[in-house]
Amino acid sequence: MTGLNSNQRPDFAAIAQWVKRDAHVLDLGCGDGTLLKYLQQARGVTGYGVEIDDGNVLECVKNGVHVIQSDLERGLAEFADNSFDYVVLSQTLQAMRNTERIVREMLRVGRTGIVTFPNFGYWKNRLQILRGRMPVSENLPFEWFNTPNIHLCTVADFEKFCGERGIRIVGRTVLTDGRAVNLLPNLLGELAVYQFGG
Amino acid sequence: MTPARKLRGFFMAAIKTHDLTRSVGIVTPQTARFTAPLPLRSGAVLHGYELVYETYGTLNTDRSNAVLVCHALNASHHVAGIDAADSGNIGWWDNMIGPGKPLDTRRFFVIGVNNLGGCHGSTGPLSINPETGKPWGGDFPVVTVEDWVDAQARLADQLGITQFAAVMGGSLGAMQALAWAIRYPQRLRHSIVIACAPNLSAQNIAFNEVARQAILTDPDFHNGNYQSRQAVPKRGLRVARMVGHITYLSDDEMASKFGRQLKHGKPGYGFDTEFEIESYLRHQGNKFAEYFDANTYLRITKALDYFDPALDHGGSLAQALEVVTAGVLVISFTTDWRFSPERSREIVRALLDNRAQVTYAEIDAPHGHDAFLLDDARYHRLVAAYFERVHREIAP
């Protein structure tokens, strides 16, 4: 695969448009390395993925992505201060036990952080709640009893979180079906993509 | 039975238990002679020496597919296949190397070499010192990981290999793979560093010292010159090997393999072998004392103790690894307490500091340090995938 399909991880395209050419990138929870591989080919970036799962580590090796097998909950001790242009955490923030710590770590090792997460405030999620059920959707595919997502939040929640901690939001794209939503993003946006600095 | 038929019988027996379709088959070692003096890290100089080595697979026309496999403490150049002189002697990393195996000999030209100071044919304490006409014995110089790597580089010169596709090893072998990336950065594309540490901890050195003292205090040791007295410090070697084996296995692995099981079911209130673990350690010790040379053991443990690439760089491993241009695959095993994952992470961190092309995998295996020698599917799949990548790089 040389590019990204439009129907595959729409947040990847949003991330890619922000990443400058030849940047040094750290992709936390990089999965099979698809994003990094794409950024390497399309933007000439260098960098590493961090992944805990054996199967994903193997896929990264097959994909030609430099991967470091590690548990993000342990922090990023292997990485020196200010050693990356971008630190990406895609669709993983909501599954982290210590949310604040990982955001701080991202800003310690990198100049710019990029996170993506499913917007819990999306109207379809709200509707399911109103119907008395926990939301299950393409972006939230798990049932309440088996979900790894322990810290779900809304667009408004995340911005409040950053504001209270002096974290500067420098870019925001909220997507529904891969398209940017500008009107009422906390209600109409399904997937949030943020770029922030310290 | 004639000796030839007997030999044939041995071969057939070995072949039956050995999957020949995935084996490099019967292999014969070769000897390379070197006349140029080799300056050693200790300041001593070795004037002329021999290295015994084996090769598997075929060197391609542009000589780009060679992989050097470095051995650890007690192993040798016999890395894969069936030893032509002893059909029961299967290479020590045969599960890793062969046709269709993670290091695939249909693609790569693999070299195994017995290190200098060894006791499997390369020049070492058992060899004749040309200056005295007698075996070197205790006078053989102390050699280091860097000395081995220098000698291996000369072997590569002789074989016409200017750049290895990869240099690979586990444990002490991994230290050589790492030293290669530091000493000869242009001469390898990849360094595969398995179950390694950037240097030995005080605890590691302590275990080595117990092993050395067992040998040095054996009355048959005679200051290392036991050979001329027709003696072998077997008691020392046995204890040294027993200590080593304790550190190769994890506590859990020992518990599940041996537990507190007694050989005869009930306690004998004496000092015979009673617990299964005692029996295992004695067996390993006895086996080792039959084939391994005490002077070599002393020197190899010293090479381990002295390995510390950061030392020449004010204690900074990152600085020591600044010159590394090779891709580095670092693998550790969760239950390895001899060279724990933490130690591998130190190497990874120093490589990351240099923006090196590093990949790190931590394999969840129960077997302790020995895991690097065992056939673990996740581990082998990863090495296979990495070599697939190396192969794609060098493919014309």
Short mmCIF file of N, CA and C in Angstrom, two decimals, chain B residues 234-334:
data_model
loop_
_atom_site.label_atom_id
_atom_site.label_comp_id
_atom_site.label_asym_id
_atom_site.label_seq_id
_atom_site.Cartn_x
_atom_site.Cartn_y
_atom_site.Cartn_z
N LYS B 234 38.40 -30.40 36.20
CA LYS B 234 36.99 -30.70 35.93
C LYS B 234 36.07 -30.23 37.05
N ARG B 235 36.54 -30.32 38.28
CA ARG B 235 35.66 -29.91 39.39
C ARG B 235 35.30 -28.44 39.26
N GLY B 236 36.33 -27.64 38.93
CA GLY B 236 36.09 -26.21 38.76
C GLY B 236 35.13 -25.94 37.62
N LEU B 237 35.37 -26.62 36.49
CA LEU B 237 34.51 -26.42 35.32
C LEU B 237 33.06 -26.78 35.64
N ARG B 238 32.88 -27.89 36.38
CA ARG B 238 31.52 -28.32 36.73
C ARG B 238 30.80 -27.24 37.51
N VAL B 239 31.46 -26.76 38.56
CA VAL B 239 30.81 -25.75 39.41
C VAL B 239 30.56 -24.47 38.61
N ALA B 240 31.55 -24.10 37.77
CA ALA B 240 31.39 -22.89 36.95
C ALA B 240 30.14 -23.00 36.08
N ARG B 241 29.97 -24.17 35.47
CA ARG B 241 28.83 -24.37 34.59
C ARG B 241 27.52 -24.39 35.38
N MET B 242 27.56 -24.96 36.57
CA MET B 242 26.35 -25.01 37.40
C MET B 242 25.90 -23.59 37.75
N VAL B 243 26.85 -22.75 38.12
CA VAL B 243 26.51 -21.36 38.44
C VAL B 243 25.90 -20.69 37.22
N GLY B 244 26.54 -20.92 36.06
CA GLY B 244 26.03 -20.32 34.83
C GLY B 244 24.59 -20.74 34.57
N HIS B 245 24.33 -22.02 34.69
CA HIS B 245 22.99 -22.52 34.37
C HIS B 245 21.90 -21.94 35.27
N ILE B 246 22.28 -21.64 36.52
CA ILE B 246 21.28 -21.02 37.41
C ILE B 246 20.83 -19.68 36.82
N THR B 247 21.78 -18.97 36.21
CA THR B 247 21.44 -17.63 35.70
C THR B 247 20.77 -17.68 34.33
N TYR B 248 20.82 -18.82 33.65
CA TYR B 248 20.20 -18.88 32.31
C TYR B 248 18.69 -19.09 32.40
N LEU B 249 18.24 -19.67 33.48
CA LEU B 249 16.81 -20.01 33.60
C LEU B 249 16.11 -19.02 34.51
N SER B 250 14.83 -18.82 34.24
CA SER B 250 14.04 -17.99 35.15
C SER B 250 13.61 -18.84 36.34
N ASP B 251 13.26 -18.18 37.43
CA ASP B 251 12.79 -18.86 38.63
C ASP B 251 11.56 -19.71 38.30
N ASP B 252 10.64 -19.13 37.53
CA ASP B 252 9.41 -19.83 37.15
C ASP B 252 9.71 -21.07 36.32
N GLU B 253 10.66 -20.90 35.39
CA GLU B 253 11.00 -22.02 34.52
C GLU B 253 11.60 -23.15 35.34
N MET B 254 12.48 -22.80 36.28
CA MET B 254 13.08 -23.82 37.15
C MET B 254 11.99 -24.50 37.98
N ALA B 255 11.06 -23.69 38.48
CA ALA B 255 9.98 -24.24 39.31
C ALA B 255 9.14 -25.22 38.50
N SER B 256 8.83 -24.84 37.26
CA SER B 256 7.95 -25.72 36.50
C SER B 256 8.70 -26.94 35.96
N LYS B 257 9.99 -26.79 35.69
CA LYS B 257 10.76 -27.93 35.17
C LYS B 257 11.12 -28.91 36.29
N PHE B 258 11.53 -28.37 37.42
CA PHE B 258 12.07 -29.24 38.48
C PHE B 258 11.29 -29.15 39.80
N GLY B 259 10.80 -27.98 40.10
CA GLY B 259 10.11 -27.77 41.37
C GLY B 259 10.96 -28.23 42.53
N ARG B 260 10.33 -28.90 43.50
CA ARG B 260 11.05 -29.47 44.63
C ARG B 260 11.09 -30.99 44.53
N GLN B 261 10.89 -31.45 43.31
CA GLN B 261 10.83 -32.90 43.09
C GLN B 261 12.09 -33.62 43.54
N LEU B 262 11.90 -34.75 44.18
CA LEU B 262 13.02 -35.58 44.63
C LEU B 262 13.17 -36.77 43.68
N LYS B 263 14.42 -37.11 43.42
CA LYS B 263 14.68 -38.23 42.49
C LYS B 263 14.09 -39.53 42.99
N HIS B 264 14.20 -39.76 44.31
CA HIS B 264 13.74 -41.04 44.84
C HIS B 264 12.46 -40.91 45.65
N GLY B 265 11.79 -39.81 45.47
CA GLY B 265 10.47 -39.67 46.10
C GLY B 265 10.48 -39.22 47.54
N LYS B 266 11.50 -39.59 48.29
CA LYS B 266 11.53 -39.15 49.70
C LYS B 266 12.95 -38.73 50.08
N PRO B 267 13.08 -37.88 51.10
CA PRO B 267 14.40 -37.37 51.46
C PRO B 267 15.32 -38.47 51.98
N GLY B 268 16.61 -38.38 51.65
CA GLY B 268 17.57 -39.40 52.09
C GLY B 268 18.44 -38.91 53.24
N TYR B 269 18.27 -37.64 53.61
CA TYR B 269 19.05 -37.04 54.71
C TYR B 269 20.55 -37.24 54.51
N GLY B 270 21.00 -36.98 53.30
CA GLY B 270 22.43 -37.08 53.00
C GLY B 270 22.78 -36.08 51.92
N PHE B 271 23.90 -36.30 51.25
CA PHE B 271 24.38 -35.34 50.27
C PHE B 271 24.48 -35.89 48.86
N ASP B 272 23.79 -36.96 48.61
CA ASP B 272 23.70 -37.46 47.23
C ASP B 272 22.76 -36.53 46.46
N THR B 273 22.74 -36.72 45.14
CA THR B 273 21.79 -35.93 44.35
C THR B 273 20.39 -36.34 44.74
N GLU B 274 19.63 -35.40 45.25
CA GLU B 274 18.28 -35.73 45.67
C GLU B 274 17.22 -34.96 44.90
N PHE B 275 17.36 -33.64 44.94
CA PHE B 275 16.39 -32.83 44.21
C PHE B 275 16.69 -32.89 42.72
N GLU B 276 15.64 -32.84 41.92
CA GLU B 276 15.81 -32.92 40.46
C GLU B 276 16.71 -31.80 39.95
N ILE B 277 16.60 -30.62 40.56
CA ILE B 277 17.41 -29.49 40.09
C ILE B 277 18.90 -29.78 40.32
N GLU B 278 19.20 -30.48 41.42
CA GLU B 278 20.60 -30.86 41.67
C GLU B 278 21.09 -31.79 40.57
N SER B 279 20.23 -32.72 40.24
CA SER B 279 20.58 -33.70 39.22
C SER B 279 20.83 -33.00 37.88
N TYR B 280 19.96 -32.04 37.58
CA TYR B 280 20.09 -31.30 36.32
C TYR B 280 21.40 -30.52 36.28
N LEU B 281 21.68 -29.80 37.36
CA LEU B 281 22.90 -28.99 37.38
C LEU B 281 24.15 -29.87 37.31
N ARG B 282 24.13 -30.97 38.04
CA ARG B 282 25.30 -31.86 38.00
C ARG B 282 25.50 -32.44 36.60
N HIS B 283 24.37 -32.80 35.98
CA HIS B 283 24.46 -33.35 34.63
C HIS B 283 25.06 -32.31 33.68
N GLN B 284 24.55 -31.08 33.77
CA GLN B 284 25.07 -30.02 32.89
C GLN B 284 26.56 -29.77 33.18
N GLY B 285 26.92 -29.76 34.45
CA GLY B 285 28.31 -29.54 34.85
C GLY B 285 29.22 -30.64 34.32
N ASN B 286 28.79 -31.88 34.49
CA ASN B 286 29.61 -33.02 34.03
C ASN B 286 29.82 -32.98 32.52
N LYS B 287 28.72 -32.71 31.81
CA LYS B 287 28.78 -32.69 30.35
C LYS B 287 29.78 -31.62 29.90
N PHE B 288 29.66 -30.47 30.52
CA PHE B 288 30.49 -29.32 30.15
C PHE B 288 31.97 -29.60 30.42
N ALA B 289 32.26 -30.20 31.58
CA ALA B 289 33.65 -30.46 31.97
C ALA B 289 34.33 -31.43 31.01
N GLU B 290 33.53 -32.21 30.29
CA GLU B 290 34.10 -33.17 29.34
C GLU B 290 34.62 -32.49 28.07
N TYR B 291 33.98 -31.39 27.67
CA TYR B 291 34.36 -30.84 26.36
C TYR B 291 34.90 -29.42 26.40
N PHE B 292 34.73 -28.72 27.51
CA PHE B 292 35.12 -27.31 27.48
C PHE B 292 36.45 -27.10 28.18
N ASP B 293 37.20 -26.11 27.69
CA ASP B 293 38.51 -25.83 28.26
C ASP B 293 38.42 -24.75 29.34
N ALA B 294 39.05 -25.02 30.47
CA ALA B 294 38.96 -24.12 31.62
C ALA B 294 39.57 -22.74 31.32
N ASN B 295 40.71 -22.73 30.63
CA ASN B 295 41.34 -21.44 30.30
C ASN B 295 40.46 -20.60 29.39
N THR B 296 39.79 -21.29 28.45
CA THR B 296 38.86 -20.57 27.57
C THR B 296 37.72 -19.99 28.38
N TYR B 297 37.19 -20.79 29.31
CA TYR B 297 36.06 -20.32 30.12
C TYR B 297 36.44 -19.05 30.91
N LEU B 298 37.64 -19.10 31.50
CA LEU B 298 38.10 -17.93 32.26
C LEU B 298 38.14 -16.69 31.37
N ARG B 299 38.67 -16.86 30.16
CA ARG B 299 38.84 -15.71 29.27
C ARG B 299 37.51 -15.20 28.75
N ILE B 300 36.59 -16.13 28.45
CA ILE B 300 35.30 -15.68 27.92
C ILE B 300 34.54 -14.91 28.99
N THR B 301 34.60 -15.38 30.24
CA THR B 301 33.88 -14.63 31.28
C THR B 301 34.51 -13.25 31.48
N LYS B 302 35.82 -13.18 31.30
CA LYS B 302 36.49 -11.88 31.41
C LYS B 302 36.08 -10.95 30.26
N ALA B 303 35.95 -11.53 29.06
CA ALA B 303 35.51 -10.72 27.92
C ALA B 303 34.14 -10.12 28.21
N LEU B 304 33.28 -10.92 28.83
CA LEU B 304 31.95 -10.42 29.22
C LEU B 304 32.10 -9.26 30.21
N ASP B 305 32.91 -9.48 31.24
CA ASP B 305 33.07 -8.46 32.30
C ASP B 305 33.61 -7.14 31.75
N TYR B 306 34.55 -7.24 30.81
CA TYR B 306 35.20 -6.02 30.31
C TYR B 306 34.35 -5.27 29.30
N PHE B 307 33.38 -5.95 28.69
CA PHE B 307 32.60 -5.28 27.63
C PHE B 307 31.87 -4.07 28.20
N ASP B 308 32.15 -2.91 27.66
CA ASP B 308 31.53 -1.68 28.14
C ASP B 308 31.83 -0.55 27.16
N PRO B 309 31.11 -0.55 26.02
CA PRO B 309 31.45 0.42 24.97
C PRO B 309 31.38 1.87 25.44
N ALA B 310 30.60 2.14 26.49
CA ALA B 310 30.47 3.52 26.96
C ALA B 310 31.74 4.01 27.65
N LEU B 311 32.55 3.05 28.12
CA LEU B 311 33.73 3.39 28.92
C LEU B 311 34.67 4.37 28.20
N ASP B 312 34.86 4.16 26.91
CA ASP B 312 35.75 5.04 26.14
C ASP B 312 35.10 6.37 25.81
N HIS B 313 33.85 6.55 26.23
CA HIS B 313 33.12 7.79 25.91
C HIS B 313 32.57 8.43 27.18
N GLY B 314 33.40 8.44 28.20
CA GLY B 314 33.02 9.08 29.45
C GLY B 314 31.76 8.50 30.07
N GLY B 315 31.51 7.24 29.81
CA GLY B 315 30.34 6.58 30.39
C GLY B 315 29.05 6.81 29.61
N SER B 316 29.14 7.49 28.48
CA SER B 316 27.93 7.75 27.70
C SER B 316 27.76 6.73 26.59
N LEU B 317 26.74 5.89 26.75
CA LEU B 317 26.46 4.89 25.72
C LEU B 317 25.99 5.57 24.44
N ALA B 318 25.22 6.66 24.61
CA ALA B 318 24.72 7.39 23.43
C ALA B 318 25.89 7.88 22.59
N GLN B 319 26.92 8.38 23.27
CA GLN B 319 28.11 8.85 22.52
C GLN B 319 28.82 7.69 21.84
N ALA B 320 28.89 6.55 22.55
CA ALA B 320 29.55 5.38 21.97
C ALA B 320 28.82 4.91 20.71
N LEU B 321 27.51 5.10 20.69
CA LEU B 321 26.71 4.60 19.56
C LEU B 321 26.47 5.66 18.49
N GLU B 322 27.07 6.82 18.67
CA GLU B 322 26.91 7.92 17.72
C GLU B 322 27.33 7.53 16.30
N VAL B 323 28.32 6.65 16.20
CA VAL B 323 28.87 6.28 14.89
C VAL B 323 28.02 5.25 14.16
N VAL B 324 27.05 4.67 14.87
CA VAL B 324 26.28 3.55 14.29
C VAL B 324 25.43 4.02 13.11
N THR B 325 25.63 3.37 11.97
CA THR B 325 24.80 3.67 10.81
C THR B 325 23.91 2.49 10.45
N ALA B 326 24.23 1.33 10.99
CA ALA B 326 23.46 0.12 10.69
C ALA B 326 22.05 0.22 11.27
N GLY B 327 21.13 -0.50 10.67
CA GLY B 327 19.84 -0.72 11.30
C GLY B 327 20.06 -1.68 12.45
N VAL B 328 19.41 -1.45 13.57
CA VAL B 328 19.63 -2.32 14.73
C VAL B 328 18.31 -2.91 15.19
N LEU B 329 18.26 -4.22 15.27
CA LEU B 329 17.10 -4.90 15.85
C LEU B 329 17.52 -5.37 17.24
N VAL B 330 16.84 -4.86 18.26
CA VAL B 330 17.12 -5.26 19.64
C VAL B 330 15.95 -6.10 20.13
N ILE B 331 16.26 -7.27 20.66
CA ILE B 331 15.21 -8.15 21.19
C ILE B 331 15.58 -8.55 22.61
N SER B 332 14.60 -8.45 23.51
CA SER B 332 14.83 -8.95 24.87
C SER B 332 13.69 -9.90 25.26
N PHE B 333 13.87 -10.60 26.36
CA PHE B 333 12.86 -11.55 26.82
C PHE B 333 12.44 -11.18 28.24
N THR B 334 11.13 -11.16 28.46
CA THR B 334 10.60 -10.60 29.72
C THR B 334 11.16 -11.28 30.98
#
